Amino acid sequence: MSGPVEISRRGAALWARIDRTDAANACGSTVMAGLESWLARAGEPGVRVLVLTGTGRHFCAGADMVEGAALLGDQPALRAYLDRGRRLVRAVRDSPVPTIAAVNGVAFGGGLELLLACDLAIAADTARIGDRHIAAAQVPGWGSSVMLPRAIGPAAARRLLLTGETWTGLEAMAHGLVSACVPAETLPERVTALAEHLASLDPAAVARMLRVARPVIDEAAWDREWQTLTEHLASQE
């Protein structure tokens, strides 16, 4: 499938590749629609793994700030736009099959949140990963403040959230943010091998393992993050 998200079947894995290199693979409405279509196909016969990656130097640089800024004068429309991304991230996390983030490059903001929503993440050694909301005078709304402490611990999460610093793929692996860091040129084959391994396992056992392996989401924290974002946006109107 062509467009801002290329969807392709590779054996038992269904890949989605964000392809908006002119916009740093930002997650705007068209990308959200493409990723929603990708997720909707998780139930197709024979699909046992979902893989998310990007084109070029970016995995996903976050929500499309240009599209969001154009909605600043219409708060309900802006909230609906951002809530669509929030629901997308939750849908990735709730996928009925395992999800892998193949982090080929920059993953900031919403890109980090998509990474966090995946069950496994492998980063290229050229990747740069961080929350970065604070650097844009924003706060997260797609779950970063909820998922990041569960992934790397509260102290390291506060460091990323409050400073806006970024990590290399190796640093992200050292902190447990990704499960592996590999040379960029080997990323596709390493992720393919991982996807094939997951697909070879008993699907019923995998489905039940996902239920116990995925961290339980604190719904109150998720709601607090969204309330904080909407208050912040209203103050910027």
Tab-separated table of C-alpha atoms in Angstrom:
chain	number	residue	atom	x	y	z
A	1	MET	CA	0.000	0.000	0.000
A	2	SER	CA	1.439	3.394	-0.996
A	3	GLY	CA	0.957	6.687	0.818
A	4	PRO	CA	2.334	8.110	4.056
A	5	VAL	CA	2.260	4.615	5.570
A	6	GLU	CA	3.407	1.670	3.460
A	7	ILE	CA	1.882	-1.602	4.643
A	8	SER	CA	3.450	-4.849	3.491
A	9	ARG	CA	3.121	-8.506	4.384
A	10	ARG	CA	6.370	-10.384	5.005
A	11	GLY	CA	5.510	-13.943	5.857
A	12	ALA	CA	3.568	-13.910	9.120
A	13	ALA	CA	4.589	-10.308	9.870
A	14	LEU	CA	2.617	-7.248	8.797
A	15	TRP	CA	4.947	-4.256	8.464
A	16	ALA	CA	3.998	-0.584	8.558
A	17	ARG	CA	6.621	1.894	7.354
A	18	ILE	CA	5.962	5.602	7.917
A	19	ASP	CA	7.060	7.436	4.777
A	20	ARG	CA	6.836	11.195	5.248
A	21	THR	CA	10.489	12.071	4.945
A	22	ASP	CA	9.639	15.678	4.054
A	23	ALA	CA	8.028	16.022	7.508
A	24	ALA	CA	10.424	13.870	9.570
A	25	ASN	CA	7.808	11.084	9.483
A	26	ALA	CA	5.586	13.176	11.758
A	27	CYS	CA	2.368	11.512	12.885
A	28	GLY	CA	-0.382	13.636	11.337
A	29	SER	CA	-3.896	12.653	10.334
A	30	THR	CA	-2.838	10.764	7.204
A	31	VAL	CA	-0.237	8.759	9.115
A	32	MET	CA	-2.757	8.011	11.853
A	33	ALA	CA	-5.183	6.726	9.222
A	34	GLY	CA	-2.483	4.506	7.738
A	35	LEU	CA	-1.515	3.070	11.109
A	36	GLU	CA	-5.165	2.490	11.982
A	37	SER	CA	-5.488	0.458	8.760
A	38	TRP	CA	-2.357	-1.498	9.700
A	39	LEU	CA	-3.752	-2.335	13.124
A	40	ALA	CA	-7.123	-3.297	11.650
A	41	ARG	CA	-5.378	-5.990	9.614
A	42	ALA	CA	-3.867	-7.678	12.680
A	43	GLY	CA	-6.719	-10.170	12.583
A	44	GLU	CA	-6.059	-11.311	9.031
A	45	PRO	CA	-5.390	-15.050	8.654
A	46	GLY	CA	-1.731	-15.842	9.206
A	47	VAL	CA	-0.727	-12.485	10.713
A	48	ARG	CA	1.128	-13.203	13.935
A	49	VAL	CA	3.363	-10.137	14.354
A	50	LEU	CA	3.119	-6.412	13.653
A	51	VAL	CA	6.256	-4.396	12.870
A	52	LEU	CA	6.475	-0.591	12.848
A	53	THR	CA	9.364	1.335	11.292
A	54	GLY	CA	10.161	4.523	9.405
A	55	THR	CA	11.849	5.705	6.242
A	56	GLY	CA	15.188	7.471	6.076
A	57	ARG	CA	16.673	9.177	9.134
A	58	HIS	CA	13.473	9.209	11.187
A	59	PHE	CA	11.359	6.584	12.884
A	60	CYS	CA	8.783	9.219	13.844
A	61	ALA	CA	9.560	12.731	15.057
A	62	GLY	CA	6.245	12.964	16.935
A	63	ALA	CA	2.848	14.492	16.313
A	64	ASP	CA	2.614	16.774	13.291
A	65	MET	CA	3.151	20.168	14.917
A	66	VAL	CA	2.226	22.043	11.741
A	67	GLU	CA	-1.165	20.350	11.572
A	68	GLY	CA	-1.660	20.836	15.290
A	69	ALA	CA	-0.712	24.527	15.201
A	70	ALA	CA	-3.277	25.140	12.463
A	71	LEU	CA	-5.960	23.979	14.915
A	72	LEU	CA	-4.928	26.191	17.840
A	73	GLY	CA	-7.891	28.479	17.244
A	74	ASP	CA	-10.328	25.561	17.417
A	75	GLN	CA	-9.779	23.820	20.734
A	76	PRO	CA	-12.369	21.024	20.194
A	77	ALA	CA	-10.805	20.156	16.819
A	78	LEU	CA	-7.294	20.242	18.307
A	79	ARG	CA	-8.297	17.993	21.179
A	80	ALA	CA	-9.972	15.568	18.753
A	81	TYR	CA	-6.814	15.495	16.614
A	82	LEU	CA	-4.578	14.764	19.600
A	83	ASP	CA	-7.030	12.289	21.111
A	84	ARG	CA	-6.942	10.329	17.859
A	85	GLY	CA	-3.191	9.906	18.326
A	86	ARG	CA	-3.710	8.968	21.955
A	87	ARG	CA	-6.206	6.264	20.991
A	88	LEU	CA	-3.844	5.049	18.273
A	89	VAL	CA	-1.035	4.539	20.782
A	90	ARG	CA	-3.406	2.653	23.081
A	91	ALA	CA	-4.491	0.476	20.152
A	92	VAL	CA	-0.875	-0.430	19.380
A	93	ARG	CA	-0.380	-1.391	22.988
A	94	ASP	CA	-3.556	-3.512	22.949
A	95	SER	CA	-2.749	-5.318	19.692
A	96	PRO	CA	-3.881	-8.960	19.707
A	97	VAL	CA	-0.466	-10.008	18.346
A	98	PRO	CA	3.058	-8.980	19.416
A	99	THR	CA	4.332	-5.642	18.136
A	100	ILE	CA	7.923	-4.723	17.294
A	101	ALA	CA	9.324	-1.224	16.837
A	102	ALA	CA	12.214	-1.221	14.355
A	103	VAL	CA	13.665	2.140	15.373
A	104	ASN	CA	15.636	3.177	12.315
A	105	GLY	CA	16.232	6.789	13.342
A	106	VAL	CA	14.849	9.700	15.340
A	107	ALA	CA	12.010	8.832	17.742
A	108	PHE	CA	10.806	11.932	19.598
A	109	GLY	CA	7.532	12.835	21.321
A	110	GLY	CA	4.747	10.817	19.743
A	111	GLY	CA	7.393	8.670	18.071
A	112	LEU	CA	8.726	7.692	21.485
A	113	GLU	CA	5.166	6.982	22.604
A	114	LEU	CA	4.622	4.666	19.635
A	115	LEU	CA	7.901	2.930	20.526
A	116	LEU	CA	6.803	2.542	24.157
A	117	ALA	CA	3.472	1.067	23.054
A	118	CYS	CA	5.224	-1.757	21.193
A	119	ASP	CA	6.053	-4.990	22.997
A	120	LEU	CA	9.645	-5.084	21.743
A	121	ALA	CA	11.923	-2.428	20.275
A	122	ILE	CA	15.195	-2.805	18.408
A	123	ALA	CA	17.112	0.379	17.642
A	124	ALA	CA	19.692	1.121	14.996
A	125	ASP	CA	22.971	2.488	16.305
A	126	THR	CA	22.113	5.685	14.419
A	127	ALA	CA	18.829	6.165	16.304
A	128	ARG	CA	18.194	9.165	18.530
A	129	ILE	CA	15.461	8.706	21.123
A	130	GLY	CA	13.873	11.119	23.585
A	131	ASP	CA	10.615	12.581	24.820
A	132	ARG	CA	11.370	16.184	23.728
A	133	HIS	CA	7.929	17.625	24.566
A	134	ILE	CA	9.531	20.129	26.932
A	135	ALA	CA	11.834	21.379	24.161
A	136	ALA	CA	8.729	22.370	22.174
A	137	ALA	CA	7.097	23.953	25.254
A	138	GLN	CA	4.560	21.123	25.320
A	139	VAL	CA	3.597	18.240	27.589
A	140	PRO	CA	2.897	14.640	26.548
A	141	GLY	CA	-0.597	13.426	25.778
A	142	TRP	CA	-0.127	10.024	24.153
A	143	GLY	CA	1.099	8.223	27.251
A	144	SER	CA	4.781	9.070	27.598
A	145	SER	CA	4.463	10.143	31.233
A	146	VAL	CA	2.613	6.901	31.990
A	147	MET	CA	4.609	4.341	30.008
A	148	LEU	CA	8.119	5.789	30.330
A	149	PRO	CA	8.472	5.302	34.120
A	150	ARG	CA	7.314	1.682	33.714
A	151	ALA	CA	9.897	1.122	30.988
A	152	ILE	CA	13.021	2.725	32.476
A	153	GLY	CA	12.155	3.639	36.063
A	154	PRO	CA	10.878	6.915	37.529
A	155	ALA	CA	14.245	8.670	37.908
A	156	ALA	CA	15.370	8.090	34.323
A	157	ALA	CA	11.875	8.959	33.074
A	158	ARG	CA	11.918	12.283	34.915
A	159	ARG	CA	15.321	12.976	33.389
A	160	LEU	CA	14.011	12.531	29.852
A	161	LEU	CA	10.722	14.328	30.489
A	162	LEU	CA	12.178	17.349	32.300
A	163	THR	CA	15.421	17.929	30.380
A	164	GLY	CA	14.383	17.059	26.835
A	165	GLU	CA	17.678	15.251	26.311
A	166	THR	CA	18.055	12.475	23.759
A	167	TRP	CA	19.751	9.113	23.879
A	168	THR	CA	21.597	7.129	21.266
A	169	GLY	CA	20.449	3.634	20.466
A	170	LEU	CA	23.197	2.249	22.714
A	171	GLU	CA	22.189	4.526	25.594
A	172	ALA	CA	18.544	3.573	25.139
A	173	MET	CA	19.507	-0.104	25.344
A	174	ALA	CA	21.598	0.504	28.467
A	175	HIS	CA	18.569	2.089	30.159
A	176	GLY	CA	16.212	-0.693	29.040
A	177	LEU	CA	14.219	1.544	26.726
A	178	VAL	CA	14.928	-0.782	23.783
A	179	SER	CA	15.774	-4.465	23.938
A	180	ALA	CA	18.699	-4.298	21.504
A	181	CYS	CA	20.825	-1.880	19.499
A	182	VAL	CA	22.248	-3.091	16.207
A	183	PRO	CA	24.186	-1.620	13.265
A	184	ALA	CA	21.747	0.314	11.090
A	185	GLU	CA	22.438	-1.802	8.031
A	186	THR	CA	21.455	-4.985	9.885
A	187	LEU	CA	18.249	-3.632	11.474
A	188	PRO	CA	15.805	-5.058	8.865
A	189	GLU	CA	17.264	-8.551	8.995
A	190	ARG	CA	17.487	-8.585	12.802
A	191	VAL	CA	13.858	-7.502	13.135
A	192	THR	CA	12.793	-9.981	10.456
A	193	ALA	CA	14.509	-12.799	12.369
A	194	LEU	CA	12.804	-11.738	15.606
A	195	ALA	CA	9.412	-11.541	13.890
A	196	GLU	CA	9.894	-14.992	12.378
A	197	HIS	CA	10.793	-16.411	15.792
A	198	LEU	CA	7.699	-14.922	17.417
A	199	ALA	CA	5.548	-16.206	14.567
A	200	SER	CA	6.900	-19.731	15.076
A	201	LEU	CA	5.614	-19.901	18.654
A	202	ASP	CA	2.240	-21.285	19.693
A	203	PRO	CA	-0.227	-18.437	19.004
A	204	ALA	CA	-2.519	-19.263	21.927
A	205	ALA	CA	0.413	-19.241	24.345
A	206	VAL	CA	1.706	-15.981	22.859
A	207	ALA	CA	-1.700	-14.331	23.226
A	208	ARG	CA	-1.893	-15.315	26.890
A	209	MET	CA	1.720	-14.327	27.488
A	210	LEU	CA	0.917	-10.836	26.201
A	211	ARG	CA	-1.768	-10.556	28.872
A	212	VAL	CA	0.743	-11.142	31.667
A	213	ALA	CA	3.852	-9.581	30.097
A	214	ARG	CA	2.399	-6.191	29.215
A	215	PRO	CA	2.599	-3.694	32.106
A	216	VAL	CA	-0.728	-2.759	33.625
A	217	ILE	CA	-1.629	0.806	32.700
A	218	ASP	CA	-2.519	3.200	35.502
A	219	GLU	CA	-5.721	4.684	34.104
A	220	ALA	CA	-5.695	7.520	36.635
A	221	ALA	CA	-2.207	8.532	35.468
A	222	TRP	CA	-3.306	8.271	31.849
A	223	ASP	CA	-6.286	10.545	32.552
A	224	ARG	CA	-4.116	12.991	34.529
A	225	GLU	CA	-1.738	13.314	31.588
A	226	TRP	CA	-4.604	14.063	29.195
A	227	GLN	CA	-6.143	16.609	31.558
A	228	THR	CA	-2.760	18.334	31.936
A	229	LEU	CA	-2.326	18.499	28.160
A	230	THR	CA	-5.767	19.980	27.560
A	231	GLU	CA	-5.166	22.609	30.256
A	232	HIS	CA	-1.807	23.461	28.697
A	233	LEU	CA	-3.312	23.795	25.224
A	234	ALA	CA	-6.100	26.024	26.505
A	235	SER	CA	-3.510	28.317	28.090
A	236	GLN	CA	-1.748	28.661	24.720
A	237	GLU	CA	-4.830	29.560	22.712
